[in-house]
């Protein structure tokens, strides 16, 4: 097939958990692209992947793969992005990076199109950062409430899917599930751990039949890197550099779709009715909140969908300025690939 007249796009990390979903999204969205180049490590060079209904060969990452490229999406580990994104940018490519390498760089905008699209235009380093999946799974809903009520404080707990740790996370949960399926395990201390042995993959503890109060690496005073990302990135996206944010990140045995409980305190008194109106009409948000009918969002229904789903909307019992919410979003779609695709589409529109 001959490429169309649109900008040339490179997908770097096309074979990964995020890259795989990116190829689906590129095949589902309006096709604005000319050539699409698929890039990964030398391990994957020569593999063929389908995008826009066409088998496309994966090429190994090198300086030359960026020749003629207008926009590159980076879906690779932090250290790979840290090294290669500036190389691509120096060759005139606008990089939309999914890693954590540049998110807190003051010269790199951190963009969620529904919340702060305007910031994408100012990119002194030629790099735009995509927030982390946990922040992204809640921030569209919070941005809408903040625009009306003025956010003053956040207390968040996450229930994170294993695909947040990439393909290795998914493989690990599936293997552990096969080890515990059909057994009586989960009834005495350590029985799951003994069955799983050292097959814990990227997680510090067994994740099948378990919840693990840890995601990322150890930071100061017992906080995890994932918790610090949610705090720092929420502040940057919302333009609230001193927002008090308390986060606990927890891994659960779900393949894909992160969930969060959120306690959000605002400037003044809030009403549930108005909050529900805002959430029901905010772009990118679906209100799914009818506990009497047993309706609330869960990962099993949210996986594979684009919006941020919100349920269990309540006013805090002891604070009329605060709301309690349960938020759920696909960490590989809005939490990663979809948001990146939306940013790339914004940049492509500038170019046309
Ligand atoms: N998973 C999520 O929910 C999520 C959400 C938001 C952001 N992110 C971020 O997105 C990035 C990708 O995550 P992922 O979950 O998709 O990881 P993943 O499944 O491990 O995939 C990593 C990708 O990077 C490629 N890669 C690794 N080393 C490379 C190298 N030296 N040169 C070129 N390509 C290389 C891999 O290619 P090969 O297949 O050839 O090895 C693969 O395509 C990470 O920075 C992650 O933090 C992930």
mmCIF file of C-alpha atoms and ligand atoms in Angstrom:
data_model
loop_
_atom_site.group_PDB
_atom_site.id
_atom_site.type_symbol
_atom_site.label_atom_id
_atom_site.label_comp_id
_atom_site.label_asym_id
_atom_site.label_seq_id
_atom_site.Cartn_x
_atom_site.Cartn_y
_atom_site.Cartn_z
ATOM 1 C CA UNK A 1 0.000 0.000 0.000
ATOM 2 C CA UNK A 2 1.306 3.501 -0.761
ATOM 3 C CA UNK A 3 1.466 5.786 2.257
ATOM 4 C CA UNK A 4 -0.979 8.709 2.302
ATOM 5 C CA UNK A 5 -0.019 12.372 2.393
ATOM 6 C CA UNK A 6 -0.134 12.725 6.213
ATOM 7 C CA UNK A 7 2.858 13.032 8.564
ATOM 8 C CA UNK A 8 5.248 10.092 8.927
ATOM 9 C CA UNK A 9 4.925 8.365 12.291
ATOM 10 C CA UNK A 10 7.366 6.088 14.103
ATOM 11 C CA UNK A 11 6.136 3.795 16.882
ATOM 12 C CA UNK A 12 9.193 2.982 18.994
ATOM 13 C CA UNK A 13 8.498 -0.028 21.245
ATOM 14 C CA UNK A 14 5.840 -1.391 18.877
ATOM 15 C CA UNK A 15 6.200 -4.951 20.252
ATOM 16 C CA UNK A 16 5.540 -4.106 23.939
ATOM 17 C CA UNK A 17 2.366 -4.077 26.060
ATOM 18 C CA UNK A 18 1.700 -0.409 25.241
ATOM 19 C CA UNK A 19 2.971 -0.698 21.654
ATOM 20 C CA UNK A 20 0.584 -3.579 20.924
ATOM 21 C CA UNK A 21 -2.412 -1.511 22.033
ATOM 22 C CA UNK A 22 -1.024 1.451 20.093
ATOM 23 C CA UNK A 23 -1.141 -0.555 16.870
ATOM 24 C CA UNK A 24 -4.793 -1.417 17.564
ATOM 25 C CA UNK A 25 -5.620 2.241 18.211
ATOM 26 C CA UNK A 26 -3.838 3.362 15.043
ATOM 27 C CA UNK A 27 -5.953 0.827 13.165
ATOM 28 C CA UNK A 28 -9.190 2.075 14.793
ATOM 29 C CA UNK A 29 -8.765 5.880 14.697
ATOM 30 C CA UNK A 30 -9.220 8.035 11.586
ATOM 31 C CA UNK A 31 -6.129 7.371 9.496
ATOM 32 C CA UNK A 32 -4.302 10.707 9.379
ATOM 33 C CA UNK A 33 -0.838 9.238 8.922
ATOM 34 C CA UNK A 34 1.381 8.782 5.915
ATOM 35 C CA UNK A 35 3.985 6.085 6.494
ATOM 36 C CA UNK A 36 3.941 4.313 9.879
ATOM 37 C CA UNK A 37 7.326 2.886 10.850
ATOM 38 C CA UNK A 38 7.471 0.189 13.557
ATOM 39 C CA UNK A 39 10.588 0.149 15.714
ATOM 40 C CA UNK A 40 11.762 -2.058 18.605
ATOM 41 C CA UNK A 41 14.979 -3.612 19.905
ATOM 42 C CA UNK A 42 17.240 -5.687 17.613
ATOM 43 C CA UNK A 43 15.575 -8.765 19.216
ATOM 44 C CA UNK A 44 12.390 -7.992 17.286
ATOM 45 C CA UNK A 45 13.871 -6.792 13.996
ATOM 46 C CA UNK A 46 12.229 -8.565 11.068
ATOM 47 C CA UNK A 47 9.039 -9.491 12.974
ATOM 48 C CA UNK A 48 5.856 -8.528 11.148
ATOM 49 C CA UNK A 49 3.030 -6.773 12.995
ATOM 50 C CA UNK A 50 -0.368 -5.697 11.678
ATOM 51 C CA UNK A 51 -1.211 -2.005 11.640
ATOM 52 C CA UNK A 52 -4.017 -0.436 9.573
ATOM 53 C CA UNK A 53 -4.714 -3.951 8.271
ATOM 54 C CA UNK A 54 -1.262 -4.252 6.777
ATOM 55 C CA UNK A 55 1.665 -6.480 7.802
ATOM 56 C CA UNK A 56 4.552 -4.157 8.603
ATOM 57 C CA UNK A 57 8.114 -5.205 9.358
ATOM 58 C CA UNK A 58 9.664 -4.132 12.662
ATOM 59 C CA UNK A 59 13.042 -2.434 12.355
ATOM 60 C CA UNK A 60 15.745 -2.115 15.011
ATOM 61 C CA UNK A 61 16.140 1.246 16.749
ATOM 62 C CA UNK A 62 18.922 3.349 15.201
ATOM 63 C CA UNK A 63 19.497 7.026 14.388
ATOM 64 C CA UNK A 64 18.572 6.383 10.753
ATOM 65 C CA UNK A 65 15.060 5.107 11.543
ATOM 66 C CA UNK A 66 14.137 8.715 12.326
ATOM 67 C CA UNK A 67 15.066 10.008 8.863
ATOM 68 C CA UNK A 68 11.930 11.572 7.352
ATOM 69 C CA UNK A 69 9.869 10.940 10.515
ATOM 70 C CA UNK A 70 7.653 13.844 11.716
ATOM 71 C CA UNK A 71 6.341 12.396 14.994
ATOM 72 C CA UNK A 72 7.648 9.488 17.069
ATOM 73 C CA UNK A 73 5.745 7.766 19.859
ATOM 74 C CA UNK A 74 8.122 6.221 22.385
ATOM 75 C CA UNK A 75 6.735 3.190 24.276
ATOM 76 C CA UNK A 76 10.036 1.868 25.644
ATOM 77 C CA UNK A 77 11.711 1.587 29.087
ATOM 78 C CA UNK A 78 12.819 4.819 30.774
ATOM 79 C CA UNK A 79 16.531 4.403 30.055
ATOM 80 C CA UNK A 80 15.910 3.698 26.358
ATOM 81 C CA UNK A 81 13.692 6.783 26.070
ATOM 82 C CA UNK A 82 16.177 8.921 28.027
ATOM 83 C CA UNK A 83 18.895 8.045 25.517
ATOM 84 C CA UNK A 84 16.953 7.982 22.250
ATOM 85 C CA UNK A 85 14.253 10.664 22.543
ATOM 86 C CA UNK A 86 16.786 13.551 22.443
ATOM 87 C CA UNK A 87 18.480 11.900 19.442
ATOM 88 C CA UNK A 88 15.156 11.774 17.591
ATOM 89 C CA UNK A 89 14.291 15.346 18.651
ATOM 90 C CA UNK A 90 17.688 16.577 17.415
ATOM 91 C CA UNK A 91 16.731 15.192 13.989
ATOM 92 C CA UNK A 92 13.590 17.365 13.979
ATOM 93 C CA UNK A 93 11.157 14.705 15.163
ATOM 94 C CA UNK A 94 8.451 15.654 17.700
ATOM 95 C CA UNK A 95 8.647 12.921 20.344
ATOM 96 C CA UNK A 96 5.623 11.868 22.410
ATOM 97 C CA UNK A 97 7.160 9.829 25.214
ATOM 98 C CA UNK A 98 5.326 7.336 27.416
ATOM 99 C CA UNK A 99 8.192 6.715 29.818
ATOM 100 C CA UNK A 100 8.965 8.538 33.055
ATOM 101 C CA UNK A 101 12.240 9.945 31.670
ATOM 102 C CA UNK A 102 11.042 13.499 30.913
ATOM 103 C CA UNK A 103 7.721 13.918 32.727
ATOM 104 C CA UNK A 104 8.979 16.252 35.438
ATOM 105 C CA UNK A 105 11.384 18.202 33.174
ATOM 106 C CA UNK A 106 10.153 21.830 33.282
ATOM 107 C CA UNK A 107 10.909 22.118 29.549
ATOM 108 C CA UNK A 108 8.711 19.144 28.688
ATOM 109 C CA UNK A 109 4.919 19.519 28.793
ATOM 110 C CA UNK A 110 2.988 16.692 30.497
ATOM 111 C CA UNK A 111 -0.201 16.476 28.500
ATOM 112 C CA UNK A 112 -3.709 15.079 28.945
ATOM 113 C CA UNK A 113 -5.699 16.504 26.014
ATOM 114 C CA UNK A 114 -8.999 16.757 27.963
ATOM 115 C CA UNK A 115 -7.279 18.709 30.771
ATOM 116 C CA UNK A 116 -4.329 20.768 29.445
ATOM 117 C CA UNK A 117 -4.126 20.371 25.644
ATOM 118 C CA UNK A 118 -2.785 23.930 25.254
ATOM 119 C CA UNK A 119 0.489 22.997 26.985
ATOM 120 C CA UNK A 120 1.455 20.650 24.123
ATOM 121 C CA UNK A 121 2.313 23.599 21.861
ATOM 122 C CA UNK A 122 5.216 24.771 24.026
ATOM 123 C CA UNK A 123 7.889 22.054 23.843
ATOM 124 C CA UNK A 124 11.381 23.551 23.976
ATOM 125 C CA UNK A 125 13.079 20.129 23.861
ATOM 126 C CA UNK A 126 10.869 18.811 21.057
ATOM 127 C CA UNK A 127 9.519 16.253 23.542
ATOM 128 C CA UNK A 128 6.006 15.918 24.991
ATOM 129 C CA UNK A 129 5.528 13.557 27.927
ATOM 130 C CA UNK A 130 2.619 11.230 28.553
ATOM 131 C CA UNK A 131 1.687 10.819 32.240
ATOM 132 C CA UNK A 132 1.952 7.482 34.020
ATOM 133 C CA UNK A 133 -0.959 5.078 33.809
ATOM 134 C CA UNK A 134 -2.143 5.439 37.402
ATOM 135 C CA UNK A 135 -2.356 9.223 37.198
ATOM 136 C CA UNK A 136 -4.003 8.998 33.776
ATOM 137 C CA UNK A 137 -6.615 6.549 35.010
ATOM 138 C CA UNK A 138 -8.140 9.241 37.256
ATOM 139 C CA UNK A 139 -7.002 12.658 36.036
ATOM 140 C CA UNK A 140 -9.627 13.285 33.347
ATOM 141 C CA UNK A 141 -12.419 12.969 35.913
ATOM 142 C CA UNK A 142 -10.518 15.017 38.497
ATOM 143 C CA UNK A 143 -9.676 17.711 35.944
ATOM 144 C CA UNK A 144 -13.386 18.153 35.189
ATOM 145 C CA UNK A 145 -14.282 18.437 38.897
ATOM 146 C CA UNK A 146 -11.318 20.759 39.539
ATOM 147 C CA UNK A 147 -12.447 23.117 36.749
ATOM 148 C CA UNK A 148 -15.729 23.685 38.585
ATOM 149 C CA UNK A 149 -14.974 23.196 42.278
ATOM 150 C CA UNK A 150 -11.236 24.022 42.648
ATOM 151 C CA UNK A 151 -9.268 21.063 44.002
ATOM 152 C CA UNK A 152 -7.576 21.530 47.403
ATOM 153 C CA UNK A 153 -6.420 18.033 48.427
ATOM 154 C CA UNK A 154 -6.286 14.442 47.135
ATOM 155 C CA UNK A 155 -6.115 11.151 49.022
ATOM 156 C CA UNK A 156 -5.838 8.209 46.637
ATOM 157 C CA UNK A 157 -5.458 4.421 46.812
ATOM 158 C CA UNK A 158 -4.818 2.450 43.636
ATOM 159 C CA UNK A 159 -5.768 -1.092 42.671
ATOM 160 C CA UNK A 160 -3.370 -1.593 39.772
ATOM 161 C CA UNK A 161 -3.464 -4.213 37.036
ATOM 162 C CA UNK A 162 -0.404 -6.353 36.279
ATOM 163 C CA UNK A 163 -0.085 -5.080 32.688
ATOM 164 C CA UNK A 164 1.075 -1.816 34.279
ATOM 165 C CA UNK A 165 4.351 -3.742 34.645
ATOM 166 C CA UNK A 166 4.437 -4.556 30.912
ATOM 167 C CA UNK A 167 4.245 -7.903 29.121
ATOM 168 C CA UNK A 168 6.350 -9.446 31.921
ATOM 169 C CA UNK A 169 3.636 -8.535 34.456
ATOM 170 C CA UNK A 170 0.908 -10.224 32.402
ATOM 171 C CA UNK A 171 2.994 -13.355 31.828
ATOM 172 C CA UNK A 172 3.695 -13.581 35.561
ATOM 173 C CA UNK A 173 0.046 -13.358 36.648
ATOM 174 C CA UNK A 174 -1.065 -15.922 34.044
ATOM 175 C CA UNK A 175 1.662 -18.349 35.114
ATOM 176 C CA UNK A 176 0.824 -17.913 38.804
ATOM 177 C CA UNK A 177 -2.897 -18.376 38.108
ATOM 178 C CA UNK A 178 -2.174 -21.672 36.375
ATOM 179 C CA UNK A 179 -0.176 -22.786 39.443
ATOM 180 C CA UNK A 180 -2.996 -22.028 41.909
ATOM 181 C CA UNK A 181 -6.070 -22.844 39.784
ATOM 182 C CA UNK A 182 -8.142 -25.767 41.059
ATOM 183 C CA UNK A 183 -6.193 -25.986 44.342
ATOM 184 C CA UNK A 184 -7.229 -25.177 47.906
ATOM 185 C CA UNK A 185 -4.395 -22.633 48.180
ATOM 186 C CA UNK A 186 -5.012 -19.337 49.921
ATOM 187 C CA UNK A 187 -6.101 -20.895 53.194
ATOM 188 C CA UNK A 188 -2.914 -20.971 55.299
ATOM 189 C CA UNK A 189 -0.020 -18.543 55.742
ATOM 190 C CA UNK A 190 2.582 -18.830 52.984
ATOM 191 C CA UNK A 191 0.823 -21.563 50.955
ATOM 192 C CA UNK A 192 0.491 -19.362 47.835
ATOM 193 C CA UNK A 193 4.075 -18.155 48.207
ATOM 194 C CA UNK A 194 5.355 -21.756 48.336
ATOM 195 C CA UNK A 195 3.367 -22.725 45.212
ATOM 196 C CA UNK A 196 4.620 -19.704 43.288
ATOM 197 C CA UNK A 197 8.239 -20.056 44.436
ATOM 198 C CA UNK A 198 10.563 -17.620 42.727
ATOM 199 C CA UNK A 199 8.133 -17.054 39.819
ATOM 200 C CA UNK A 200 7.180 -13.582 41.078
ATOM 201 C CA UNK A 201 8.313 -11.799 37.873
ATOM 202 C CA UNK A 202 8.413 -8.003 38.268
ATOM 203 C CA UNK A 203 6.499 -8.131 41.591
ATOM 204 C CA UNK A 204 7.957 -8.450 45.102
ATOM 205 C CA UNK A 205 5.277 -10.964 46.202
ATOM 206 C CA UNK A 206 2.873 -13.439 44.570
ATOM 207 C CA UNK A 207 0.082 -11.487 42.896
ATOM 208 C CA UNK A 208 -2.337 -14.390 42.209
ATOM 209 C CA UNK A 209 -4.852 -14.790 45.088
ATOM 210 C CA UNK A 210 -3.207 -11.779 46.700
ATOM 211 C CA UNK A 211 -2.897 -7.980 46.811
ATOM 212 C CA UNK A 212 0.549 -6.386 46.984
ATOM 213 C CA UNK A 213 0.910 -2.907 48.515
ATOM 214 C CA UNK A 214 3.804 -1.964 46.269
ATOM 215 C CA UNK A 215 4.466 -0.631 42.742
ATOM 216 C CA UNK A 216 7.789 0.732 41.501
ATOM 217 C CA UNK A 217 11.021 1.291 43.381
ATOM 218 C CA UNK A 218 11.787 2.507 46.916
ATOM 219 C CA UNK A 219 12.010 6.253 47.395
ATOM 220 C CA UNK A 220 12.674 8.346 50.495
ATOM 221 C CA UNK A 221 10.817 7.672 53.736
ATOM 222 C CA UNK A 222 9.118 4.489 52.515
ATOM 223 C CA UNK A 223 7.242 5.967 49.558
ATOM 224 C CA UNK A 224 7.257 4.080 46.228
ATOM 225 C CA UNK A 225 8.244 5.643 42.916
ATOM 226 C CA UNK A 226 4.712 4.995 41.598
ATOM 227 C CA UNK A 227 3.222 6.915 44.541
ATOM 228 C CA UNK A 228 5.580 9.842 43.943
ATOM 229 C CA UNK A 229 4.653 9.851 40.237
ATOM 230 C CA UNK A 230 0.937 10.124 41.003
ATOM 231 C CA UNK A 231 1.622 13.055 43.327
ATOM 232 C CA UNK A 232 4.125 14.931 41.157
ATOM 233 C CA UNK A 233 2.332 14.352 37.862
ATOM 234 C CA UNK A 234 -1.140 15.258 39.175
ATOM 235 C CA UNK A 235 0.276 18.538 40.456
ATOM 236 C CA UNK A 236 1.964 19.328 37.119
ATOM 237 C CA UNK A 237 -1.037 18.425 34.918
ATOM 238 C CA UNK A 238 -3.525 20.367 37.054
ATOM 239 C CA UNK A 239 -1.151 23.335 37.451
ATOM 240 C CA UNK A 240 -1.346 23.017 41.266
ATOM 241 C CA UNK A 241 2.320 22.721 42.340
ATOM 242 C CA UNK A 242 1.556 22.646 46.062
ATOM 243 C CA UNK A 243 -1.528 20.403 46.020
ATOM 244 C CA UNK A 244 -1.451 18.059 49.064
ATOM 245 C CA UNK A 245 -1.554 14.511 47.665
ATOM 246 C CA UNK A 246 -1.383 11.259 49.666
ATOM 247 C CA UNK A 247 -1.162 8.057 47.628
ATOM 248 C CA UNK A 248 -0.930 4.328 48.356
ATOM 249 C CA UNK A 249 -0.335 2.133 45.298
ATOM 250 C CA UNK A 250 -1.471 -1.488 45.413
ATOM 251 C CA UNK A 251 -1.120 -4.253 42.801
ATOM 252 C CA UNK A 252 -4.102 -6.596 42.350
ATOM 253 C CA UNK A 253 -4.613 -9.766 40.275
ATOM 254 C CA UNK A 254 -6.253 -7.983 37.335
ATOM 255 C CA UNK A 255 -4.750 -8.226 33.841
ATOM 256 C CA UNK A 256 -5.628 -4.747 32.572
ATOM 257 C CA UNK A 257 -7.536 -1.675 33.903
ATOM 258 C CA UNK A 258 -6.425 0.259 36.953
ATOM 259 C CA UNK A 259 -8.907 1.291 39.640
ATOM 260 C CA UNK A 260 -8.569 4.014 42.267
ATOM 261 C CA UNK A 261 -10.477 5.203 45.286
ATOM 262 C CA UNK A 262 -10.268 8.981 45.506
ATOM 263 C CA UNK A 263 -11.013 11.382 48.366
ATOM 264 C CA UNK A 264 -10.987 14.844 46.765
ATOM 265 C CA UNK A 265 -11.383 18.001 48.851
ATOM 266 C CA UNK A 266 -12.429 21.216 47.127
ATOM 267 C CA UNK A 267 -12.513 24.970 47.894
ATOM 268 C CA UNK A 268 -16.156 25.116 48.949
ATOM 269 C CA UNK A 269 -19.092 22.869 49.683
ATOM 270 C CA UNK A 270 -19.919 20.420 46.907
ATOM 271 C CA UNK A 271 -23.110 18.603 46.055
ATOM 272 C CA UNK A 272 -23.279 15.093 44.696
ATOM 273 C CA UNK A 273 -25.930 16.160 42.167
ATOM 274 C CA UNK A 274 -23.654 18.798 40.626
ATOM 275 C CA UNK A 275 -20.648 16.457 40.712
ATOM 276 C CA UNK A 276 -22.680 13.828 38.883
ATOM 277 C CA UNK A 277 -23.769 16.381 36.252
ATOM 278 C CA UNK A 278 -20.148 17.394 35.669
ATOM 279 C CA UNK A 279 -18.967 13.800 35.391
ATOM 280 C CA UNK A 280 -21.885 12.794 33.157
ATOM 281 C CA UNK A 281 -21.055 15.519 30.631
ATOM 282 C CA UNK A 282 -17.236 15.700 30.819
ATOM 283 C CA UNK A 283 -15.534 14.558 27.586
ATOM 284 C CA UNK A 284 -13.788 11.223 28.100
ATOM 285 C CA UNK A 285 -15.697 10.371 31.300
ATOM 286 C CA UNK A 286 -18.554 7.905 31.801
ATOM 287 C CA UNK A 287 -20.609 8.060 34.992
ATOM 288 C CA UNK A 288 -21.620 4.538 36.013
ATOM 289 C CA UNK A 289 -23.138 4.971 39.435
ATOM 290 C CA UNK A 290 -26.273 3.142 40.512
ATOM 291 C CA UNK A 291 -25.422 1.053 43.555
ATOM 292 C CA UNK A 292 -29.097 0.182 44.094
ATOM 293 C CA UNK A 293 -28.985 -1.602 40.747
ATOM 294 C CA UNK A 294 -25.519 -3.025 41.482
ATOM 295 C CA UNK A 295 -23.928 -0.705 38.894
ATOM 296 C CA UNK A 296 -20.408 0.534 39.332
ATOM 297 C CA UNK A 297 -17.338 0.297 37.125
ATOM 298 C CA UNK A 298 -15.081 -2.739 37.480
ATOM 299 C CA UNK A 299 -11.923 -3.676 35.545
ATOM 300 C CA UNK A 300 -13.648 -6.714 34.031
ATOM 301 C CA UNK A 301 -16.039 -4.378 32.144
ATOM 302 C CA UNK A 302 -13.728 -1.398 31.664
ATOM 303 C CA UNK A 303 -10.813 -3.266 30.016
ATOM 304 C CA UNK A 304 -10.540 -2.471 26.313
ATOM 305 C CA UNK A 305 -12.585 0.739 26.560
ATOM 306 C CA UNK A 306 -11.410 4.320 26.156
ATOM 307 C CA UNK A 307 -13.132 6.448 28.843
ATOM 308 C CA UNK A 308 -12.453 7.075 32.506
ATOM 309 C CA UNK A 309 -15.319 5.383 34.345
ATOM 310 C CA UNK A 310 -16.559 6.865 37.631
ATOM 311 C CA UNK A 311 -18.882 5.337 40.202
ATOM 312 C CA UNK A 312 -19.652 5.386 43.942
ATOM 313 C CA UNK A 313 -19.915 9.207 43.937
ATOM 314 C CA UNK A 314 -20.587 10.289 47.516
ATOM 315 C CA UNK A 315 -20.084 13.399 49.613
ATOM 316 C CA UNK A 316 -17.610 12.774 52.446
ATOM 317 C CA UNK A 317 -19.526 12.013 55.622
ATOM 318 C CA UNK A 318 -17.440 14.373 57.738
ATOM 319 C CA UNK A 319 -16.524 17.095 55.235
ATOM 320 C CA UNK A 320 -19.088 18.860 52.994
ATOM 321 C CA UNK A 321 -16.247 20.121 50.755
ATOM 322 C CA UNK A 322 -15.050 16.611 49.833
ATOM 323 C CA UNK A 323 -16.147 13.838 47.469
ATOM 324 C CA UNK A 324 -15.440 10.098 47.515
ATOM 325 C CA UNK A 325 -15.157 8.390 44.122
ATOM 326 C CA UNK A 326 -14.274 5.027 42.600
ATOM 327 C CA UNK A 327 -12.501 5.521 39.255
ATOM 328 C CA UNK A 328 -11.545 2.865 36.732
ATOM 329 C CA UNK A 329 -9.671 3.129 33.416
ATOM 330 C CA UNK A 330 -7.793 0.902 30.974
ATOM 331 C CA UNK A 331 -4.127 1.498 31.816
ATOM 332 C CA UNK A 332 -2.984 0.496 28.340
ATOM 333 C CA UNK A 333 -5.534 2.635 26.468
ATOM 334 C CA UNK A 334 -6.238 6.020 28.170
ATOM 335 C CA UNK A 335 -3.483 5.127 30.671
ATOM 336 C CA UNK A 336 -0.891 4.935 27.909
ATOM 337 C CA UNK A 337 -1.449 4.339 24.191
ATOM 338 C CA UNK A 338 -4.698 6.265 23.701
ATOM 339 C CA UNK A 339 -3.436 9.398 25.454
ATOM 340 C CA UNK A 340 -0.213 9.219 23.421
ATOM 341 C CA UNK A 341 -2.215 8.811 20.205
ATOM 342 C CA UNK A 342 -4.404 11.803 21.142
ATOM 343 C CA UNK A 343 -1.299 13.951 21.749
ATOM 344 C CA UNK A 344 0.262 12.816 18.463
ATOM 345 C CA UNK A 345 -2.997 13.689 16.673
ATOM 346 C CA UNK A 346 -2.882 17.214 18.223
ATOM 347 C CA UNK A 347 0.666 17.669 16.924
ATOM 348 C CA UNK A 348 -0.257 16.257 13.511
ATOM 349 C CA UNK A 349 -3.113 18.792 13.290
ATOM 350 C CA UNK A 350 -0.555 21.594 13.886
ATOM 351 C CA UNK A 351 1.485 20.259 10.967
ATOM 352 C CA UNK A 352 -1.340 20.030 8.467
HETATM 353 N N1 LIG B 1 2.106 -0.817 30.813
HETATM 354 C C1 LIG B 1 1.506 0.308 31.196
HETATM 355 O O1 LIG B 1 0.389 0.319 31.751
HETATM 356 C C2 LIG B 1 2.179 1.621 30.927
HETATM 357 C C3 LIG B 1 1.423 2.774 31.072
HETATM 358 C C4 LIG B 1 1.999 4.015 30.854
HETATM 359 C C5 LIG B 1 3.316 4.078 30.490
HETATM 360 N N2 LIG B 1 4.048 2.950 30.353
HETATM 361 C C6 LIG B 1 5.442 3.115 29.944
HETATM 362 O O2 LIG B 1 5.535 2.779 28.554
HETATM 363 C C7 LIG B 1 6.811 2.215 28.292
HETATM 364 C C8 LIG B 1 6.635 0.839 27.670
HETATM 365 O O3 LIG B 1 5.985 0.005 28.621
HETATM 366 P P1 LIG B 1 5.415 -1.434 28.284
HETATM 367 O O4 LIG B 1 4.560 -1.764 29.464
HETATM 368 O O5 LIG B 1 4.833 -1.478 26.917
HETATM 369 O O6 LIG B 1 6.783 -2.305 28.309
HETATM 370 P P2 LIG B 1 7.109 -3.709 27.611
HETATM 371 O O7 LIG B 1 5.890 -4.519 27.409
HETATM 372 O O8 LIG B 1 8.237 -4.284 28.402
HETATM 373 O O9 LIG B 1 7.674 -3.286 26.142
HETATM 374 C C9 LIG B 1 8.895 -2.599 25.993
HETATM 375 C C10 LIG B 1 9.117 -2.218 24.540
HETATM 376 O O10 LIG B 1 10.350 -1.496 24.456
HETATM 377 C C11 LIG B 1 11.204 -2.137 23.492
HETATM 378 N N3 LIG B 1 12.595 -2.028 23.906
HETATM 379 C C12 LIG B 1 13.150 -2.466 25.062
HETATM 380 N N4 LIG B 1 14.480 -2.177 25.056
HETATM 381 C C13 LIG B 1 14.755 -1.582 23.874
HETATM 382 C C14 LIG B 1 15.929 -1.069 23.276
HETATM 383 N N5 LIG B 1 17.135 -1.117 23.890
HETATM 384 N N6 LIG B 1 15.841 -0.509 22.046
HETATM 385 C C15 LIG B 1 14.660 -0.455 21.412
HETATM 386 N N7 LIG B 1 13.504 -0.924 21.925
HETATM 387 C C16 LIG B 1 13.546 -1.484 23.154
HETATM 388 C C17 LIG B 1 10.754 -3.578 23.482
HETATM 389 O O11 LIG B 1 11.164 -4.175 22.270
HETATM 390 P P3 LIG B 1 11.474 -5.776 22.200
HETATM 391 O O12 LIG B 1 10.124 -6.435 22.153
HETATM 392 O O13 LIG B 1 12.208 -5.887 20.911
HETATM 393 O O14 LIG B 1 12.264 -6.124 23.397
HETATM 394 C C18 LIG B 1 9.236 -3.396 23.592
HETATM 395 O O15 LIG B 1 8.713 -3.032 22.334
HETATM 396 C C19 LIG B 1 7.559 2.193 29.639
HETATM 397 O O16 LIG B 1 8.358 3.367 29.768
HETATM 398 C C20 LIG B 1 6.436 2.214 30.640
HETATM 399 O O17 LIG B 1 6.844 2.746 31.885
HETATM 400 C C21 LIG B 1 3.512 1.721 30.546
#
